[in-house]
Short mmCIF file of C-alpha atoms in Angstrom, two decimals:
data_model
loop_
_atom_site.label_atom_id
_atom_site.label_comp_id
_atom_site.label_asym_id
_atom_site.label_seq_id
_atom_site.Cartn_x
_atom_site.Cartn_y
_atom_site.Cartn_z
CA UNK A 1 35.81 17.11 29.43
CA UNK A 2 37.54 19.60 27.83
CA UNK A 3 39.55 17.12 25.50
CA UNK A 4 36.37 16.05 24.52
CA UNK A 5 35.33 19.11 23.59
CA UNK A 6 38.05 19.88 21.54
CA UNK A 7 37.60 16.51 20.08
CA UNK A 8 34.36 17.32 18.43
CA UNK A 9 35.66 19.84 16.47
CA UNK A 10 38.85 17.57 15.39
CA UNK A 11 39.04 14.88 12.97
CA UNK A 12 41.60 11.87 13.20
CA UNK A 13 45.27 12.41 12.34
CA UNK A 14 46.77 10.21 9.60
CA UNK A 15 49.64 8.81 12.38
CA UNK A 16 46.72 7.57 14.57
CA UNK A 17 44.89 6.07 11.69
CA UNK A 18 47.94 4.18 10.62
CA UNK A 19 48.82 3.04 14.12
CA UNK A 20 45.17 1.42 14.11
CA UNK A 21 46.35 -1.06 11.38
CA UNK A 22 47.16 -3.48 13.20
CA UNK A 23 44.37 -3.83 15.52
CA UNK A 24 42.13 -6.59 16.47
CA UNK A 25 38.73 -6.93 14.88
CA UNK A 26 36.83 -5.57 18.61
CA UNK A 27 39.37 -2.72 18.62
CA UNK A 28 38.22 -2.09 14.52
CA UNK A 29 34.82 -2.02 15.09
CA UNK A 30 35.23 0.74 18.41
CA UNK A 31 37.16 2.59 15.94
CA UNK A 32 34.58 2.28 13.37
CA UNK A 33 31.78 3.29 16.15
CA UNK A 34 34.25 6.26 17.28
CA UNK A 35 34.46 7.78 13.82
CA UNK A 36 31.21 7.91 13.84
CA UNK A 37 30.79 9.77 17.34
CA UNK A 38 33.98 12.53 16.51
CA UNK A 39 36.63 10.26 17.51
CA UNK A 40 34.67 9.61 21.10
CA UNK A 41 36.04 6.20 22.65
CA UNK A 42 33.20 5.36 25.06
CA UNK A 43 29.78 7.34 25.89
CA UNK A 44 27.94 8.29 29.46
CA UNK A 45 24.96 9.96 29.69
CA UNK A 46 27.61 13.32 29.96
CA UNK A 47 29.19 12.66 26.68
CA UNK A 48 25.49 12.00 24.74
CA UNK A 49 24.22 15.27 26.44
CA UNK A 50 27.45 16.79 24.69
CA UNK A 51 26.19 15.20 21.05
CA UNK A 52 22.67 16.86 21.77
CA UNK A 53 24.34 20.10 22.27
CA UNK A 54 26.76 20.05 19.42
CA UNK A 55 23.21 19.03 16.95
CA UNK A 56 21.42 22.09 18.84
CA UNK A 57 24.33 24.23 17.75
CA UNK A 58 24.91 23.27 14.23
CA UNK A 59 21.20 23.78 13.58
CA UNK A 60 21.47 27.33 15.29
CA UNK A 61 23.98 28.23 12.67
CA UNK A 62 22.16 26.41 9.87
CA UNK A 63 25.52 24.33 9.01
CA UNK A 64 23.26 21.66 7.64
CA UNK A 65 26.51 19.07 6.57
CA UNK A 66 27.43 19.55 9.66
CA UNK A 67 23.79 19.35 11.29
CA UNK A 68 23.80 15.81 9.41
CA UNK A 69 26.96 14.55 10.98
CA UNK A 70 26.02 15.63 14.36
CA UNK A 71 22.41 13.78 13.96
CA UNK A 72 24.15 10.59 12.99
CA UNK A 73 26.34 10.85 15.80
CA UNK A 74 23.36 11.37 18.43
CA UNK A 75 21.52 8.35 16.06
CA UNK A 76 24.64 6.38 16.47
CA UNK A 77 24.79 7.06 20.32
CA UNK A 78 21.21 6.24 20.79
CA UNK A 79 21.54 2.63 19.60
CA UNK A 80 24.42 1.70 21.05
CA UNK A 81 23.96 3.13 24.61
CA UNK A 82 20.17 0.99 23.83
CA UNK A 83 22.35 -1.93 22.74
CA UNK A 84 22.78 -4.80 25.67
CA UNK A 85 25.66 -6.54 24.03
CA UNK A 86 27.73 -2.86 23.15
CA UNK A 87 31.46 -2.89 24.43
CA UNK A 88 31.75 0.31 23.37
CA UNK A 89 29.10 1.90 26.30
CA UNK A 90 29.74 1.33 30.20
CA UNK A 91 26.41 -0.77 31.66
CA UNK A 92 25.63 2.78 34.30
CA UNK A 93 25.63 4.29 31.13
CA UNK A 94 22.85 1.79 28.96
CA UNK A 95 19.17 3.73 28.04
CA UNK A 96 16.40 1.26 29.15
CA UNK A 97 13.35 0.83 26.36
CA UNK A 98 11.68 3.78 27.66
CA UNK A 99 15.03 6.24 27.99
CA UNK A 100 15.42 4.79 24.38
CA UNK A 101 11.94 5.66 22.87
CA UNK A 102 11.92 8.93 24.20
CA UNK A 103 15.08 9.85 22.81
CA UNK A 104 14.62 8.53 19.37
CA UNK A 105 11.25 10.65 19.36
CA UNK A 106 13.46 13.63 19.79
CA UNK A 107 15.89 12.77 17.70
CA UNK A 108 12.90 12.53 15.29
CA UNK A 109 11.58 16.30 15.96
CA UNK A 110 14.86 17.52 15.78
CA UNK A 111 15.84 15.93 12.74
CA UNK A 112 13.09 17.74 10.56
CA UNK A 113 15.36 20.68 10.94
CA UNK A 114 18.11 19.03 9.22
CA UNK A 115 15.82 17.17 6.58
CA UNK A 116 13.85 19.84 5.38
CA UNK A 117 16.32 22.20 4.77
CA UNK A 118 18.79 19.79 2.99
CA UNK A 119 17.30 20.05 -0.90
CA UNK A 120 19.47 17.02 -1.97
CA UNK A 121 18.73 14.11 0.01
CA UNK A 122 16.73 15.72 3.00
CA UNK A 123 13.21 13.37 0.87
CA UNK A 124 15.37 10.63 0.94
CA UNK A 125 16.79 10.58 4.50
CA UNK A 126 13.53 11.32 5.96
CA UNK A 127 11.94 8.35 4.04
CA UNK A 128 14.55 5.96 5.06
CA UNK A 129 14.92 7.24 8.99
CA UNK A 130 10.96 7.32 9.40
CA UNK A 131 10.17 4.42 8.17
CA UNK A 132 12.94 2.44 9.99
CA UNK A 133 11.30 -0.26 12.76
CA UNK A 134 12.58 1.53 15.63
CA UNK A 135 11.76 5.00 14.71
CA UNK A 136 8.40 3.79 12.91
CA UNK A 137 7.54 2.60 16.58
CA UNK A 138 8.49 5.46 18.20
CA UNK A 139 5.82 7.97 15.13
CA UNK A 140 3.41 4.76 15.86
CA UNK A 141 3.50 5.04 19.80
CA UNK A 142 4.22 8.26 20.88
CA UNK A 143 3.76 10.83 17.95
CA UNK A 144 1.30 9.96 15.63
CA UNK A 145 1.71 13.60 14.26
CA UNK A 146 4.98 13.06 12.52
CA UNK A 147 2.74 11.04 10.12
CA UNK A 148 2.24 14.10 8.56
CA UNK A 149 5.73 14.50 7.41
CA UNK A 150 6.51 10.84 6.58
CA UNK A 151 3.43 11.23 4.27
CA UNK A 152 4.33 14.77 2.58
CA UNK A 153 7.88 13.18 2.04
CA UNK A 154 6.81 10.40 0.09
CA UNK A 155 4.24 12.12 -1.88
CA UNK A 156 6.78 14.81 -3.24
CA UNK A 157 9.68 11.84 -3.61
CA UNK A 158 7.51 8.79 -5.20
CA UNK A 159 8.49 10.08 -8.31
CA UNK A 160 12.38 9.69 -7.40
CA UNK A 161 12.22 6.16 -5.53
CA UNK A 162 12.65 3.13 -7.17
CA UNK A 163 10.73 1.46 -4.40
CA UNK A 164 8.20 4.26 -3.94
CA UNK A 165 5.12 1.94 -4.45
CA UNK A 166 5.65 -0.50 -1.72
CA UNK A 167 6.40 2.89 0.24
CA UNK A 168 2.89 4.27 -0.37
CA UNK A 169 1.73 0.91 0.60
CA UNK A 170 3.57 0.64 3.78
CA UNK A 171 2.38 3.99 4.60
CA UNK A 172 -1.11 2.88 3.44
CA UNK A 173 -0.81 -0.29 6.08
CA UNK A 174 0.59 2.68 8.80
CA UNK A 175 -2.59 4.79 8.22
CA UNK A 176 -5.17 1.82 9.11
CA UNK A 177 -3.54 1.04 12.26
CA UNK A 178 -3.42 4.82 12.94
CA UNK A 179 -6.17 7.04 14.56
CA UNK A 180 -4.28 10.50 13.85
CA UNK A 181 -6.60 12.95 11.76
CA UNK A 182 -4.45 15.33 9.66
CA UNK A 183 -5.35 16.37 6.25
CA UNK A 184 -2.13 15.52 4.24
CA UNK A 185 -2.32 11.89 6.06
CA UNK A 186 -6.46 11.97 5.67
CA UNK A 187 -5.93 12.88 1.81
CA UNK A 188 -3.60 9.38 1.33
CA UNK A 189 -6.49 7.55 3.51
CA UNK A 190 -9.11 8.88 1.34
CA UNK A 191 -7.57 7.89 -2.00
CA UNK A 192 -6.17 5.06 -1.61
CA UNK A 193 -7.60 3.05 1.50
CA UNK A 194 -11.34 4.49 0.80
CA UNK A 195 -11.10 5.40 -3.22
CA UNK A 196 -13.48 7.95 -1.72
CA UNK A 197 -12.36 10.94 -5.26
CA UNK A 198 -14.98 13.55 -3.70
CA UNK A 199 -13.52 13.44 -0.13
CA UNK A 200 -9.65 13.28 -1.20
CA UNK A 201 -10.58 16.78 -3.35
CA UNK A 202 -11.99 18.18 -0.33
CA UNK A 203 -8.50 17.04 1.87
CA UNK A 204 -6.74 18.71 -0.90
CA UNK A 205 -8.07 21.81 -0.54
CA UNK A 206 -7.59 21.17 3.60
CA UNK A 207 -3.66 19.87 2.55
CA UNK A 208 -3.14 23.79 1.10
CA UNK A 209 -3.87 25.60 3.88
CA UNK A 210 -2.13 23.21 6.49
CA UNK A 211 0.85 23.28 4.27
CA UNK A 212 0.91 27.30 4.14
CA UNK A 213 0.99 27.36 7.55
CA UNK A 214 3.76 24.48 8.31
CA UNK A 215 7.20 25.62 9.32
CA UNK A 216 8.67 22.82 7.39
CA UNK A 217 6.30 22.21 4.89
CA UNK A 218 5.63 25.84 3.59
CA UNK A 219 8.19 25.83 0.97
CA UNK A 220 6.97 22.78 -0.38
CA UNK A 221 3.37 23.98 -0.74
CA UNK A 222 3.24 24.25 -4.67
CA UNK A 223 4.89 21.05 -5.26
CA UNK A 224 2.87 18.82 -2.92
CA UNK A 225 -0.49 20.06 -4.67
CA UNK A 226 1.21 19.47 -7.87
CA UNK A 227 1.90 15.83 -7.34
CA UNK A 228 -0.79 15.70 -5.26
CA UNK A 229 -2.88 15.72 -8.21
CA UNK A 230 -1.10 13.28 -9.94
CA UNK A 231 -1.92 10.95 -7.27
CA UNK A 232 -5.57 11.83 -8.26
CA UNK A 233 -5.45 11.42 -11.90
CA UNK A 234 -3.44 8.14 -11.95
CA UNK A 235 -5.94 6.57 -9.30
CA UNK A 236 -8.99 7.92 -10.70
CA UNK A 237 -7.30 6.53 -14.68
CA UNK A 238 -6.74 2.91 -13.17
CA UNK A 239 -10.99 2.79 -12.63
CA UNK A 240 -12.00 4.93 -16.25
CA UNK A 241 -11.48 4.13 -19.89
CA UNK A 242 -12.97 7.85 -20.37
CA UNK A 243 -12.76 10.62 -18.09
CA UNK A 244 -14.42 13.86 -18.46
CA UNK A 245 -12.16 16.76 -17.81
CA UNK A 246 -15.01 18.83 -16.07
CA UNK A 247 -15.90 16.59 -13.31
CA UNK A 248 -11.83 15.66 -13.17
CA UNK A 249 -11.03 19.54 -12.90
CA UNK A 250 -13.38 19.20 -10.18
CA UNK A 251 -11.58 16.33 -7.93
CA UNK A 252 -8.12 18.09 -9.11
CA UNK A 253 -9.30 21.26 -7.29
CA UNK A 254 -9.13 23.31 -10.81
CA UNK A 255 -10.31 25.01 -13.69
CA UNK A 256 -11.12 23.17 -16.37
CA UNK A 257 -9.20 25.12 -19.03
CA UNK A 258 -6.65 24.69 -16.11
CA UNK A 259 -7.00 21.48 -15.74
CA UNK A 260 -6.71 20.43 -19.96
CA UNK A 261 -3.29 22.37 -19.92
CA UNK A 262 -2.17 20.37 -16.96
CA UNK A 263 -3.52 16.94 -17.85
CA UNK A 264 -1.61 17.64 -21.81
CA UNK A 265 1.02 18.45 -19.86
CA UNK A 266 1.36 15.32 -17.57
CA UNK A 267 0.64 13.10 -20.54
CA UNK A 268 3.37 14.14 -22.25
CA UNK A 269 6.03 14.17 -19.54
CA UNK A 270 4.86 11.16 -17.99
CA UNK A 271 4.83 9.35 -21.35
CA UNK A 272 0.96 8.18 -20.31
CA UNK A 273 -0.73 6.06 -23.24
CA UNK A 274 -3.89 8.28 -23.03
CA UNK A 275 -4.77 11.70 -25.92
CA UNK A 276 -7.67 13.99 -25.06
CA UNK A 277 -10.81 14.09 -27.25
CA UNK A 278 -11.41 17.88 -27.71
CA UNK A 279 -14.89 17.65 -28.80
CA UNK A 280 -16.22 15.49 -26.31
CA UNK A 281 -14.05 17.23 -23.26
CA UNK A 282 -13.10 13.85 -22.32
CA UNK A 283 -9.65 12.77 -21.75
CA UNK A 284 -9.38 8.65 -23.77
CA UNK A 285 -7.42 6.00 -22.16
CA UNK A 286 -4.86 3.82 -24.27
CA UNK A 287 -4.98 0.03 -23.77
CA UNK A 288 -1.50 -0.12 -22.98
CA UNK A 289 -1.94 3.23 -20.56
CA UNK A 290 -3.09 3.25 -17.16
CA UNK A 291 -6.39 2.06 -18.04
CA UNK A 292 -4.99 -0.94 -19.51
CA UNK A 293 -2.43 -2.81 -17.96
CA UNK A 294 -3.01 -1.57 -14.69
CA UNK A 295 -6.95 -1.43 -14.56
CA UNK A 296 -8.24 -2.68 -11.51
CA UNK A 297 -11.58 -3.71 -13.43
CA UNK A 298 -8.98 -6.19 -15.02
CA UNK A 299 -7.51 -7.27 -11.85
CA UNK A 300 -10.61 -8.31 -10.61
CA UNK A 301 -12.05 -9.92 -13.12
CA UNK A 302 -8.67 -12.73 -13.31
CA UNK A 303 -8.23 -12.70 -9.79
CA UNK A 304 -11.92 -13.90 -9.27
CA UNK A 305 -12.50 -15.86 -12.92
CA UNK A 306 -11.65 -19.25 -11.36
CA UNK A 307 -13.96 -18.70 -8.24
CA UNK A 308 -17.08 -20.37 -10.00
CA UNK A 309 -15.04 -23.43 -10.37
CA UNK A 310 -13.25 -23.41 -6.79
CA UNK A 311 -16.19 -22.98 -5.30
CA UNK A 312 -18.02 -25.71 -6.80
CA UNK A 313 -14.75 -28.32 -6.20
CA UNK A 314 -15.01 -27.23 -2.85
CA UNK A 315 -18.68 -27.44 -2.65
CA UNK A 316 -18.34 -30.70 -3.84
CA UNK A 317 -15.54 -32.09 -1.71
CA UNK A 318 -17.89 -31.12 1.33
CA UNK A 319 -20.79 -33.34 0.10
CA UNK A 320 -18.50 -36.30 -0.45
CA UNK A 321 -16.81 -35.74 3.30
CA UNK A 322 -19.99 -35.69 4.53
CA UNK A 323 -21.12 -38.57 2.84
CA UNK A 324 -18.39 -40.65 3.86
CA UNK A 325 -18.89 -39.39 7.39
CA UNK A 326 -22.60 -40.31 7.74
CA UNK A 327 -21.89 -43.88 6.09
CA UNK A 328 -19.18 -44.25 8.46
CA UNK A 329 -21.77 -43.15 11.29
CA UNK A 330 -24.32 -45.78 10.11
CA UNK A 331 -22.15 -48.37 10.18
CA UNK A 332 -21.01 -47.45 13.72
CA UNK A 333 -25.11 -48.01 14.42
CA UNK A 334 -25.37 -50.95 12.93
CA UNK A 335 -22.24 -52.41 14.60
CA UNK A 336 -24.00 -51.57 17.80
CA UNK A 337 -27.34 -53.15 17.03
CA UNK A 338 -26.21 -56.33 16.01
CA UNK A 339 -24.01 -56.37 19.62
CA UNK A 340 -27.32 -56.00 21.19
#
C-alpha cells in the first residue's frame, strides 16, 4: 500500500515508457487506463477509496489542476470497476448498478468544487460531465437538485458554445420530465417551456437571492442576471416587431432609463438588427433581426400554410375508402341474397 501511495504522487519514468513499446494492444490499453489512474495497474475497492482521498485532499488545498486530475481518475475508476467486460478490475472488485449510481452522484457533488472554482473551462466541464447519459441519470434519479447548477452553467456559457441551443433544449426536455422546484431551473421553465414573460421576471428576482446565498453560485451572481436578461429580451424579440421599453424594463427587472442603456448596449455588441425609437420609447425590430428571420409568428404561419390542403386530401381520401368499403359491403349482401 505504501508503493501505491508513493505512486500517486509519481509520474512515469521515460525507461518504463520506452520499455512499453513493444507491448500488445491489451497491455496498451491497461497502460492507457493506468495513466489515467497515477500509474495504478489494477483497482479494489482499497485502491478507489485511495482516489477519493487523494480528490478530498487536493480540494482541501485548493490545487484545482490537480483537483481535476484526481476527479478524472475517481471518474475513470468509476466506469471501469462498473464495466463487466474490464480486464483491468478483479470481478470481487466490480460496483453493481446501485454501488455505481451512488458513486457517480458523489462524484457529481464533489466535482462542483473543482468546476466552480476553475474560471477557464470549469462552464465547459460541468456542461459536458452533467449532461453525459450516465451522470444525467444519476441528477434525473437521485438528485434532482443539481439541476440547478447544470442550468446556471449553461445560462452563463450559451454565449461560448457552439452547440449551446440544442443544450438549452436538452435541458428544456430535462425540465418537463422533472418535478424539482428551484428558481434558476423554474426561470428556464417559465420562459421557454411556458413563454409565461410575467412569471420568468418574478423567478428572476427569486434567481438573485438564491444565487447570493449559493456557495458556488455567489460569485456568479451579477453575470447570471446579466445574461439572464438576455434570455428575456431575445425570447420576448422573437414574438414583437415593437417593444416598449417600459413594460420590457419591467420583465428585465429594471429601470427604464436602466433598461434603454442596457438594451443600446446589447444591440450593439450583439450586432442585433433592431434601433430604438426615442420618441415613442419603443425599441423597432429589423426584418433581418430577431423579429425577422427567427419570428415564431413566421414559423407558424409556413409550418401550418399547407394544412387547409392536407386536410382536405385527407378528408377526401376517407370518403373514397369508405365508399369503396360500403360498395364492397353491398355486394357481399347481395352475393348472399341471391345464394338464398
Amino acid at each position: 500500500m505504501i508503493s501505491v501511495i508513493i505512486g500517486l504522487h509519481a509520474t512515469p519514468s521515460e525507461d518504463s515508457n520506452s520499455g512499453n513499446r513493444g507491448s500488445s494492444g491489451v497491455e496498451d490499453a491497461v497502460a492507457a487506463k493506468s495513466e489515467k489512474l497515477y500509474n495504478l495497474r489494477t483497482l479494489t475497492p482499497d485502491l478507489s477509496s485511495l482516489l477519493w482521498g487523494k480528490l478530498s485532499c487536493e480540494i482541501l488545498l485548493e490545487n484545482w489542476d490537480g483537483a481535476t486530475t484526481a476527479l478524472q481518475a475517481v471518474r475513470t475508476s468509476i466506469e471501469e470497476r462498473a464495466g463487466t467486460h474490464s480486464t483491468f478490475v478483479p470481478s470481487p472488485s466490480r460496483l453493481s448498478a446501485t454501488e455505481a449510481l451512488t458513486q457517480r452522484t458523489w462524484l457529481l457533488h464533489w466535482a462542483l468544487f473543482v468546476f466552480w472554482n476553475d474560471p477557464k473551462r470549469g462552464l465547459d466541464h460541468i456542461i459536458d460531465w452533467f449532461t453525459s447519459e450516465k451522470y444525467m441519470q444519476a441528477i434525473q434519479t437521485v438528485a434532482p437538485h443539481l439541476l440547478r447548477y447544470l442550468t446556471a452553467a449553461i445560462v452563463l456559457n450559451k454565449r461560448s458554445r457552439n452547440n449551446s441551443h440544442g443544450l438549452l433544449k436538452d435541458l428544456v426536455r430535462t425540465i418537463e420530465h422533472c418535478d424539482y422546484e428551484d428558481p434558476i431551473v423554474d426561470f428556464v421553465d417559465c420562459l421557454y417551456i411556458k413563454f409565461d414573460f410575467e412569471a420568468a421576471q418574478t423567478k428572476l428576482v427569486e434567481c438573485e437571492l438564491v444565487l447570493a446565498t449559493d456557495f458556488f453560485l455567489c460569485k456568479q451572481t451579477d453575470l447570471f442576471m446579466k445574461e439572464a436578461r438576455v434570455f428575456i429580451f431575445e425570447n420576448y424579440c422573437r414574438i414583437h416587431q415593437k417593444i416598449d421599453i417600459g413594460a420590457l424594463a419591467i420583465k428585465l427587472a429594471m429601470a427604464p432609463d436602466e433598461a434603454e442603456r442596457w438594451i443600446v448596449d446589447l444591440i450593439r455588441n450583439a450586432s442585433l438588427d433592431a434601433k430604438i425609437d426615442s420618441e415613442r420609447g419603443c425599441v423597432v425590430m429589423g426584418q433581418n433581426g430577431a423579429a425577422g428571420k427567427n419570428d415564431i409568428h413566421r414559423k407558424i404561419v409556413e409550418k401550418s400554410k399547407y394544412l387547409t390542403h392536407r386536410t382536405t386530401s385527407l378528408a377526401t381520401t376517407m370518403r373514397a375508402v369508405m365508399a369503396e368499403a360500403r360498395r364492397q359491403r353491398e355486394a357481399r349482401d347481395k352475393a348472399l341474397r341471391d345464394d338464398d
